[in-house]
mmCIF file of C-alpha atoms in Angstrom:
data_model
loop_
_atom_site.group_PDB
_atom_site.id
_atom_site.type_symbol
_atom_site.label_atom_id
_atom_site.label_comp_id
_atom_site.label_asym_id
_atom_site.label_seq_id
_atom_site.Cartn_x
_atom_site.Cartn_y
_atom_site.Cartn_z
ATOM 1 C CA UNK A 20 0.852 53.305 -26.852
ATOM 2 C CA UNK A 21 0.469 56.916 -25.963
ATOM 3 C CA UNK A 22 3.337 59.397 -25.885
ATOM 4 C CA UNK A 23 3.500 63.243 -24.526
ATOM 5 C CA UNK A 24 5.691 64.940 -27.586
ATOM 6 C CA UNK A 25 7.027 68.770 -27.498
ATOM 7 C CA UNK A 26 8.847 69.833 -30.281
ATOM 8 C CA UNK A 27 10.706 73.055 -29.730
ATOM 9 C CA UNK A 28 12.532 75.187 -32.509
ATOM 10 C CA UNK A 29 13.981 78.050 -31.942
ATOM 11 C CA UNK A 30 15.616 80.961 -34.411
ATOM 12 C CA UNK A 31 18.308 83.211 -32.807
ATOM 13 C CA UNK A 32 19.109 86.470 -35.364
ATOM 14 C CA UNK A 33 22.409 88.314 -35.291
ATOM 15 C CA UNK A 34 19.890 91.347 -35.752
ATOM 16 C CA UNK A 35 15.938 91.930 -35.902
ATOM 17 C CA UNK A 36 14.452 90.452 -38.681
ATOM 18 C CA UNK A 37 11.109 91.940 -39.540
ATOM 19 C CA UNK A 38 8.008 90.459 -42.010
ATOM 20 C CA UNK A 39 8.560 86.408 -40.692
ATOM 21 C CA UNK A 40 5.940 84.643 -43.024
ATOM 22 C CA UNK A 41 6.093 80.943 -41.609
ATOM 23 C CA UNK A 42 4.034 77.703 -42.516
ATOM 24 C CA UNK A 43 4.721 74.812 -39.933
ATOM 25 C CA UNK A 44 3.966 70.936 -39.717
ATOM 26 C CA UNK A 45 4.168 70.034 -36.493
ATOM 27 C CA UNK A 46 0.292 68.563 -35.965
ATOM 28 C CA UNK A 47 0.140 64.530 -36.292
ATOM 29 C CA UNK A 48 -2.313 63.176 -38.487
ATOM 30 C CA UNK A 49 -5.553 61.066 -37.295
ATOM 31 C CA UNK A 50 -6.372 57.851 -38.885
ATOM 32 C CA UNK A 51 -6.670 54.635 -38.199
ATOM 33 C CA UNK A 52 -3.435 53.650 -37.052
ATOM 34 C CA UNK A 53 -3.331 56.880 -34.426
ATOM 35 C CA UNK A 54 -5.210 59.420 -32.239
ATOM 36 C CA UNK A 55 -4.058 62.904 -32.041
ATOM 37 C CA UNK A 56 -5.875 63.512 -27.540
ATOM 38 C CA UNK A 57 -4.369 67.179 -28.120
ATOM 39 C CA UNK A 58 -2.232 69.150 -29.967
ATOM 40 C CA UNK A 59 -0.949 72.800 -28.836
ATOM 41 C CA UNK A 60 0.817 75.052 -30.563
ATOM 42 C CA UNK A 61 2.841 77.829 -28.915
ATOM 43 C CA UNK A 62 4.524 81.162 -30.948
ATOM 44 C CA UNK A 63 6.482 83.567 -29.435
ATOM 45 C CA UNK A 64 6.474 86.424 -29.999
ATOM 46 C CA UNK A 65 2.845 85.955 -30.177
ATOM 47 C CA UNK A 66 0.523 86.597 -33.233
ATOM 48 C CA UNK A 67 -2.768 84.343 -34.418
ATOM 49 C CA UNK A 68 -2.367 81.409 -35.869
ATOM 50 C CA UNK A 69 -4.055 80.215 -38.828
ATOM 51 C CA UNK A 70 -4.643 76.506 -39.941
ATOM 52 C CA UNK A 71 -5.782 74.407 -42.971
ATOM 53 C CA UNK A 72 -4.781 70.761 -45.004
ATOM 54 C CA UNK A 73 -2.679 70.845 -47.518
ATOM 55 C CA UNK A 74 -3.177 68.939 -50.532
ATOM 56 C CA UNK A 75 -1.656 65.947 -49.500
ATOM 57 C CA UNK A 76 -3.888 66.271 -46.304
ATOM 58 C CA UNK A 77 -1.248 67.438 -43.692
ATOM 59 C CA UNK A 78 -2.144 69.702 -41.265
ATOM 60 C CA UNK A 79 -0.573 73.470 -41.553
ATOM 61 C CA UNK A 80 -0.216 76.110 -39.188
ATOM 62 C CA UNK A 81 0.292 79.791 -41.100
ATOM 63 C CA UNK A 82 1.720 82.728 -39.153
ATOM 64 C CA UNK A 83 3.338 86.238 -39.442
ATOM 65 C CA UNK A 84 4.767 88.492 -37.165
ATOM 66 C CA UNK A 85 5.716 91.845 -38.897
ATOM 67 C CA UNK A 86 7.499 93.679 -35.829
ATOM 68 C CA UNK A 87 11.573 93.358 -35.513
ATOM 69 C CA UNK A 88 12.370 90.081 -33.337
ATOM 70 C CA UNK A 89 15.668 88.642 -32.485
ATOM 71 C CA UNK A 90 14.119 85.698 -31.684
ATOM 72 C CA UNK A 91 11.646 82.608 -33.003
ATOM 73 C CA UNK A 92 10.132 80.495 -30.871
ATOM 74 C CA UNK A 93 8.043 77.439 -32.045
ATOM 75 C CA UNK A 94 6.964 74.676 -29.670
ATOM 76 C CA UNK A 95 4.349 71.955 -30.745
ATOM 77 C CA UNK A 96 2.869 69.894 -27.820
ATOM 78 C CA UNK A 97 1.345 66.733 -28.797
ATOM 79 C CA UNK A 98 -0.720 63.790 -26.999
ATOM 80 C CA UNK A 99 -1.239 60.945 -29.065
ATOM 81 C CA UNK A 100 -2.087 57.488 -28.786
ATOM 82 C CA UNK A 101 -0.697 54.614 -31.818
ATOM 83 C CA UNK A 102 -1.918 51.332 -32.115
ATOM 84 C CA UNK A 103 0.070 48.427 -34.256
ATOM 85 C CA UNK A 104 0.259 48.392 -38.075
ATOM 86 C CA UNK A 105 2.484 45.944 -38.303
ATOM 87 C CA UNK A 106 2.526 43.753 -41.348
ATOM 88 C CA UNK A 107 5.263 40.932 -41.394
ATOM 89 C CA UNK A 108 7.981 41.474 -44.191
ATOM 90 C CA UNK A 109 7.441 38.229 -45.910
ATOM 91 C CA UNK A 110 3.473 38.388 -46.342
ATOM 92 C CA UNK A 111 2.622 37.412 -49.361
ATOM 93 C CA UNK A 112 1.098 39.996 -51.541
ATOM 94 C CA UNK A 113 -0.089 40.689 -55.066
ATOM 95 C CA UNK A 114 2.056 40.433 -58.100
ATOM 96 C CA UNK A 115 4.692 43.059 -59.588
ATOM 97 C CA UNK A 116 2.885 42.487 -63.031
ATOM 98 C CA UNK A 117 0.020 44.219 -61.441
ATOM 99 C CA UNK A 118 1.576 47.106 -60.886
ATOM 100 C CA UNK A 119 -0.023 48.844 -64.312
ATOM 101 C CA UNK A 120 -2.978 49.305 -61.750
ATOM 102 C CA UNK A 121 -1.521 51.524 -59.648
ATOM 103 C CA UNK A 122 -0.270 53.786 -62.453
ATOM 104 C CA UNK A 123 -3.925 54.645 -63.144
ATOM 105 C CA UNK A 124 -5.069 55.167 -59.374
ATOM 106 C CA UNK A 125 -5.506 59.109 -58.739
ATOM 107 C CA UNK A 126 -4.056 58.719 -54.942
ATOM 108 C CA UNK A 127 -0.918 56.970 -56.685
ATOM 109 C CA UNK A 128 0.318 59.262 -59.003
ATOM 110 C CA UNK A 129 2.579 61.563 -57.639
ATOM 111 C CA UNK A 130 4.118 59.190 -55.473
ATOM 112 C CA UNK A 131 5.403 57.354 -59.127
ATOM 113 C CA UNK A 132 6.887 60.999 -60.441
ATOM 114 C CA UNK A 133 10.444 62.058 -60.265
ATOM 115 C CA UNK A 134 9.962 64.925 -57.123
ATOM 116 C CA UNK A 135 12.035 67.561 -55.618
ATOM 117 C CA UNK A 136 14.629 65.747 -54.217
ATOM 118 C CA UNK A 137 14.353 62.184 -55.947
ATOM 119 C CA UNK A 138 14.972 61.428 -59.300
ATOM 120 C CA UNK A 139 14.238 58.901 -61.744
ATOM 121 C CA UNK A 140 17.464 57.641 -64.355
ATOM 122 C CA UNK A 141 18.374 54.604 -66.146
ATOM 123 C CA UNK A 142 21.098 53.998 -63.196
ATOM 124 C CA UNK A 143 18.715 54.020 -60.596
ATOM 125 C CA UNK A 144 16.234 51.859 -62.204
ATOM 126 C CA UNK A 145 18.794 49.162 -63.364
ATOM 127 C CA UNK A 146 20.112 49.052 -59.624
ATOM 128 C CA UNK A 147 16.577 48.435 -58.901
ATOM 129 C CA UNK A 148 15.895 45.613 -61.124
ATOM 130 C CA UNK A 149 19.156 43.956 -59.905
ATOM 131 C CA UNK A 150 17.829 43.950 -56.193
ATOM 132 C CA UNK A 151 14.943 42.842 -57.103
ATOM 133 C CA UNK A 152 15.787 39.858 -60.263
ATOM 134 C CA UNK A 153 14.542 36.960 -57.852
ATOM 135 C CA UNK A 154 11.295 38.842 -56.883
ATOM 136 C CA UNK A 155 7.757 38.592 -58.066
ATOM 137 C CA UNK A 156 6.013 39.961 -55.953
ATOM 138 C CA UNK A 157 5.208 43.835 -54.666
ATOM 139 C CA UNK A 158 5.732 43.881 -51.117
ATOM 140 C CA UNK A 159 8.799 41.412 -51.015
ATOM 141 C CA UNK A 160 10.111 43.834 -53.926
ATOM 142 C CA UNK A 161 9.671 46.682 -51.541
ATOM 143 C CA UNK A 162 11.203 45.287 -48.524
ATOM 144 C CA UNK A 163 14.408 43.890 -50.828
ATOM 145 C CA UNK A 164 14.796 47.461 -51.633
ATOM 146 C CA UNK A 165 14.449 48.219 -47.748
ATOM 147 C CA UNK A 166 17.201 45.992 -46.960
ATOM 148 C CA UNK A 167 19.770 46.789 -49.814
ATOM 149 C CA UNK A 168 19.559 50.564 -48.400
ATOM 150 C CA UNK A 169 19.962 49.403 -44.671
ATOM 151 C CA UNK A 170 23.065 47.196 -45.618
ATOM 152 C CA UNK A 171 24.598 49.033 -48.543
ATOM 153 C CA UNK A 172 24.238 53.106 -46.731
ATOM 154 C CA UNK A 173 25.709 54.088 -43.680
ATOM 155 C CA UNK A 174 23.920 56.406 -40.926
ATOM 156 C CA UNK A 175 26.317 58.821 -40.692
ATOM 157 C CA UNK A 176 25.266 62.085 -38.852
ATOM 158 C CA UNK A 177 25.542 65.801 -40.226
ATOM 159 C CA UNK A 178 27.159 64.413 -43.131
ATOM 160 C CA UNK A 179 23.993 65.927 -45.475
ATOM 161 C CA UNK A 180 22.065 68.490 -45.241
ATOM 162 C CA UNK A 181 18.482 69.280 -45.303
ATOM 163 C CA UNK A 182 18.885 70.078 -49.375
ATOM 164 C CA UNK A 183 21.135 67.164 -50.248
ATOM 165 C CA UNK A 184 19.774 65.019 -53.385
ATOM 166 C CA UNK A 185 19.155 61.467 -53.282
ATOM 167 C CA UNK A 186 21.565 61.568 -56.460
ATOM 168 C CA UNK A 187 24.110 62.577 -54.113
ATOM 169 C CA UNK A 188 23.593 60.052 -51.412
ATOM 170 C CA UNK A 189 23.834 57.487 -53.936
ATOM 171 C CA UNK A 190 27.617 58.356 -54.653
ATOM 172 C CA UNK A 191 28.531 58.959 -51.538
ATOM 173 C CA UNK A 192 26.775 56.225 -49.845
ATOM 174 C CA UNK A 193 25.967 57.972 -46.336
ATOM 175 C CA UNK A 194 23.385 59.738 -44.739
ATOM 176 C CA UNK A 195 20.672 59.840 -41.783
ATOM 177 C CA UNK A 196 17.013 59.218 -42.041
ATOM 178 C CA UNK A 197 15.745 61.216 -44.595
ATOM 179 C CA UNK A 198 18.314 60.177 -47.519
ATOM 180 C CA UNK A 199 17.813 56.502 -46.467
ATOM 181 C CA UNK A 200 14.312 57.279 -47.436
ATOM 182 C CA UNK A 201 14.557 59.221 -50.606
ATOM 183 C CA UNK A 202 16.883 56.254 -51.328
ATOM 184 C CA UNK A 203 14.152 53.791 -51.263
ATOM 185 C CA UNK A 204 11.805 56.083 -52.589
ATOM 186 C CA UNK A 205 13.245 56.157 -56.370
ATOM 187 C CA UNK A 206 14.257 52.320 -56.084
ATOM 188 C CA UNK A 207 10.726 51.777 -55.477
ATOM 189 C CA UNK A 208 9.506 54.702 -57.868
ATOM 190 C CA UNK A 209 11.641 53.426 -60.591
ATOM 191 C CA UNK A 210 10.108 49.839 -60.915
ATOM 192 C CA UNK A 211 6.558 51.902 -60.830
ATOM 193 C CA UNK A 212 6.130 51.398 -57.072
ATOM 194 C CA UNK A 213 4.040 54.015 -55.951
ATOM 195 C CA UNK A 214 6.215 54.825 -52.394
ATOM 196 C CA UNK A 215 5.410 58.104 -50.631
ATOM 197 C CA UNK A 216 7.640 60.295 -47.783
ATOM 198 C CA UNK A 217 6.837 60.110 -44.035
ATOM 199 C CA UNK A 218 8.048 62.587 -41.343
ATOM 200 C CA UNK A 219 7.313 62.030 -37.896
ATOM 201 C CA UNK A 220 8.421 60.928 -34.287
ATOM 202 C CA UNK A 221 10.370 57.047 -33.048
ATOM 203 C CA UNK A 222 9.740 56.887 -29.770
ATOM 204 C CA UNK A 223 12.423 53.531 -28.650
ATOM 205 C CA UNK A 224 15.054 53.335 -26.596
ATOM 206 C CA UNK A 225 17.305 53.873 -29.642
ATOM 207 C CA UNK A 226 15.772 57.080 -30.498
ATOM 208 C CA UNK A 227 13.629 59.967 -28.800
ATOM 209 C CA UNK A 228 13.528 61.932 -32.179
ATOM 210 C CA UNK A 229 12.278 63.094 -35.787
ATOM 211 C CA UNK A 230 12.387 60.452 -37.926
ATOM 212 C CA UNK A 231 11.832 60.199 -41.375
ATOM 213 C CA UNK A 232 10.304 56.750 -43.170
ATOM 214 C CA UNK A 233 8.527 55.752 -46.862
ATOM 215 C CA UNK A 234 5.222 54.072 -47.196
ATOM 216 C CA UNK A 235 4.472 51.566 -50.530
ATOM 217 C CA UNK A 236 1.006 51.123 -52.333
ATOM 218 C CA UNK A 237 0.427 47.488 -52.849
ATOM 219 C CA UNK A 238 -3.072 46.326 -54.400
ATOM 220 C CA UNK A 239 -5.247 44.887 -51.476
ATOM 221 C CA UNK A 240 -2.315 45.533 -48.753
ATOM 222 C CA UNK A 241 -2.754 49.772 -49.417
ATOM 223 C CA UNK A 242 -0.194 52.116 -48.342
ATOM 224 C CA UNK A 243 2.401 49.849 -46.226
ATOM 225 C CA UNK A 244 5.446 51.764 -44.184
ATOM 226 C CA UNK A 245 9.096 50.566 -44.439
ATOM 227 C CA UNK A 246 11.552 52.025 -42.590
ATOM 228 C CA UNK A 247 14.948 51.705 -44.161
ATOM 229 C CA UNK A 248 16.948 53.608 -41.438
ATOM 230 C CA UNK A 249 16.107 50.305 -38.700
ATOM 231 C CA UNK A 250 15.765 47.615 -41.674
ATOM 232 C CA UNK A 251 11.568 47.317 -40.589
ATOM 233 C CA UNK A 252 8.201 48.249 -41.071
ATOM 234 C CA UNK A 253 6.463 51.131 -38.588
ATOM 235 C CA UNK A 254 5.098 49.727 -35.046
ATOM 236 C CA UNK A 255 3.253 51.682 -32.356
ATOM 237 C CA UNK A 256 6.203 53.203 -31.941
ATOM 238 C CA UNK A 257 6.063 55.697 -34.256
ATOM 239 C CA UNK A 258 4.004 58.727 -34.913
ATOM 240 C CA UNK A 259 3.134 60.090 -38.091
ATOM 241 C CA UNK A 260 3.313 63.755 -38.826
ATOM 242 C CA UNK A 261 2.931 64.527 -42.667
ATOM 243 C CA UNK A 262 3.243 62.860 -45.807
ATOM 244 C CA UNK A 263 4.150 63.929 -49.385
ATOM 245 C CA UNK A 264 6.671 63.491 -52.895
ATOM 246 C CA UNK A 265 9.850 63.774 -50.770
ATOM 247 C CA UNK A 266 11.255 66.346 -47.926
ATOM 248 C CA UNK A 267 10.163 69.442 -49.667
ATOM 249 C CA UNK A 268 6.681 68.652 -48.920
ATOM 250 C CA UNK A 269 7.072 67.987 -45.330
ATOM 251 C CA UNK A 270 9.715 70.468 -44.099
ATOM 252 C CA UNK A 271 8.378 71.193 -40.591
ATOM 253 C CA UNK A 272 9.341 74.723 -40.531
ATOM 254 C CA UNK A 273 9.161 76.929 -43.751
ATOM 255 C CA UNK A 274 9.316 80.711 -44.008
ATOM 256 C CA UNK A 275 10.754 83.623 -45.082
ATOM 257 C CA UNK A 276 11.691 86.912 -43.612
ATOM 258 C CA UNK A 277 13.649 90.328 -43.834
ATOM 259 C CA UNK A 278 16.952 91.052 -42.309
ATOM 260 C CA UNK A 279 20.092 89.254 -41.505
ATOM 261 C CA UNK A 280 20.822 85.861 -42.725
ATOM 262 C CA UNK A 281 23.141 85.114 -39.695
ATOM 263 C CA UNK A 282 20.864 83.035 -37.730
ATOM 264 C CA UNK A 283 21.678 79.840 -35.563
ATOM 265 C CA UNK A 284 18.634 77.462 -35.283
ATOM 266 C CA UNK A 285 18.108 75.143 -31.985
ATOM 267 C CA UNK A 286 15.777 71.868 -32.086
ATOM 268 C CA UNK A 287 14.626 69.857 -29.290
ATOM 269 C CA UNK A 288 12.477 67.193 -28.913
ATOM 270 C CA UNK A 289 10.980 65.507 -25.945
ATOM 271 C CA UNK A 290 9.190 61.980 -26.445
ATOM 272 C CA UNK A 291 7.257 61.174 -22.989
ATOM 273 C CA UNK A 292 5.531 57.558 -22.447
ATOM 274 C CA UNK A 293 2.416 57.447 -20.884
ATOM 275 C CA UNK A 294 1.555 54.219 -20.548
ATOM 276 C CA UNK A 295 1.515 52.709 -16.973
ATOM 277 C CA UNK A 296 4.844 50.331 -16.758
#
């Protein structure tokens, strides 16, 4: 499939702020599974624009604009085409008692490590092996988890924040996308399944929208997606942005400035098809 994404943000300040230092993930990845056709980034006011990959290879945009400005503007237009990943959620796959092997891959390492926003404690991991007792193997293990956050969590909008802990969503039991997926992250994490954070774009007619998803290391399979928000694994449907420990590597907007604090932030994003009907 091929979609026509802008992603618009804009910053409103009670007063001029001055010194804006910004970083900004906005670019989709290219790999296997996608094609980033174009990818145009717009700043206003205007200043140059710097770029460079992080260390988990994401794509990152660097700005400042040092003048007073009462107003941000940041609008990322993509064109990107996605082709099917889809691997069904029984496969059979290799064993959990292989999962030592992971532990002592380089690329799997932080993705087994308590992070920002997910943590690692005796409660988590016992709920863990409880969801998974009657499992043996890594993927099915992975998508049990999946399905215990999709029918045990309810999406609940602008009940958390950016900042709110997976600790947190755990009491509570409510969220939107990107709890769901720390969530899963230290189930996963805590039986020593290496399970990394996914921001990007869903492009259905449920959503037009950010999402936010995990992907699982299994032996021979790789790095799998699982999306515990829709109870699935990622289609052509989605569009992959950035990857990392949690949220806190993947925020698409970061920065810092001078002046007031009394700001009100807009975000809108447009999801355009592209293929003939």
């Amino acid at each position: 499939m091929r979609f026509q994404i802008t992603h618009r943000t804009r910053y409103i300040y009670a007063s001029p702020v001055r010194e804006s230092f910004n970083e900004v993930r906005l670019k989709p990845v290219t790999n296997e599974h996608q094609t980033v056709e174009s990818f145009l980034l717009r700043v206003l006011p205007a200043c140059p624009l710097k770029h460079y990959e992080d260390f988990y290879r994401n794509w990152i945009h660097h700005f400042e604009i040092s003048e007073p400005h009462s107003t941000l503007l940041i609008e990322a237009t993509t064109r990107v085409s996605t082709r099917s990943r889809a691997i069904a959620l029984d496969a059979t796959s290799a064993l959990l008692e292989r999962l030592p092997e992971c532990a002592r891959m380089e690329r799997c390492f932080d993705y087994l490590q308590p992070s920002q926003y997910v943590s690692l404690d005796p409660a988590i991991w016992r709920l863990a092996l409880d969801i998974t007792a009657d499992q043996t193997e890594i993927w099915k293990a992975a998508v049990a988890l999946m399905r215990y956050v999709y029918g045990n969590f309810t999406y609940t909008p602008q009940s958390t924040t950016v900042h709110t802990r997976m600790a947190e969503v755990l009491v509570d039991r409510r969220g939107v996308c990107q709890d769901f997926a720390h969530v899963l992250i230290g189930l996963c994490r805590s039986l020593r399944i290496p399970a990394l954070y996914v921001s990007g774009y869903l492009a259905t007619e449920r959503a037009s929208a950010t999402h936010a998803w995990i992907e699982v290391f299994v032996p021979e399979m790789g790095w799998q997606p699982l999306d515990p928000t829709h109870n699935c694994t990622a289609d052509e449907s989605y569009v992959k942005i950035a990857v990392g420990r949690d949220y806190a590597d993947v925020a698409p907007v970061r920065g810092h400035y001078k002046g007031t604090q009394e700001r009100r932030m807009e975000v809108e994003v447009s999801i355009t098809p592209l293929d003939p009907v």
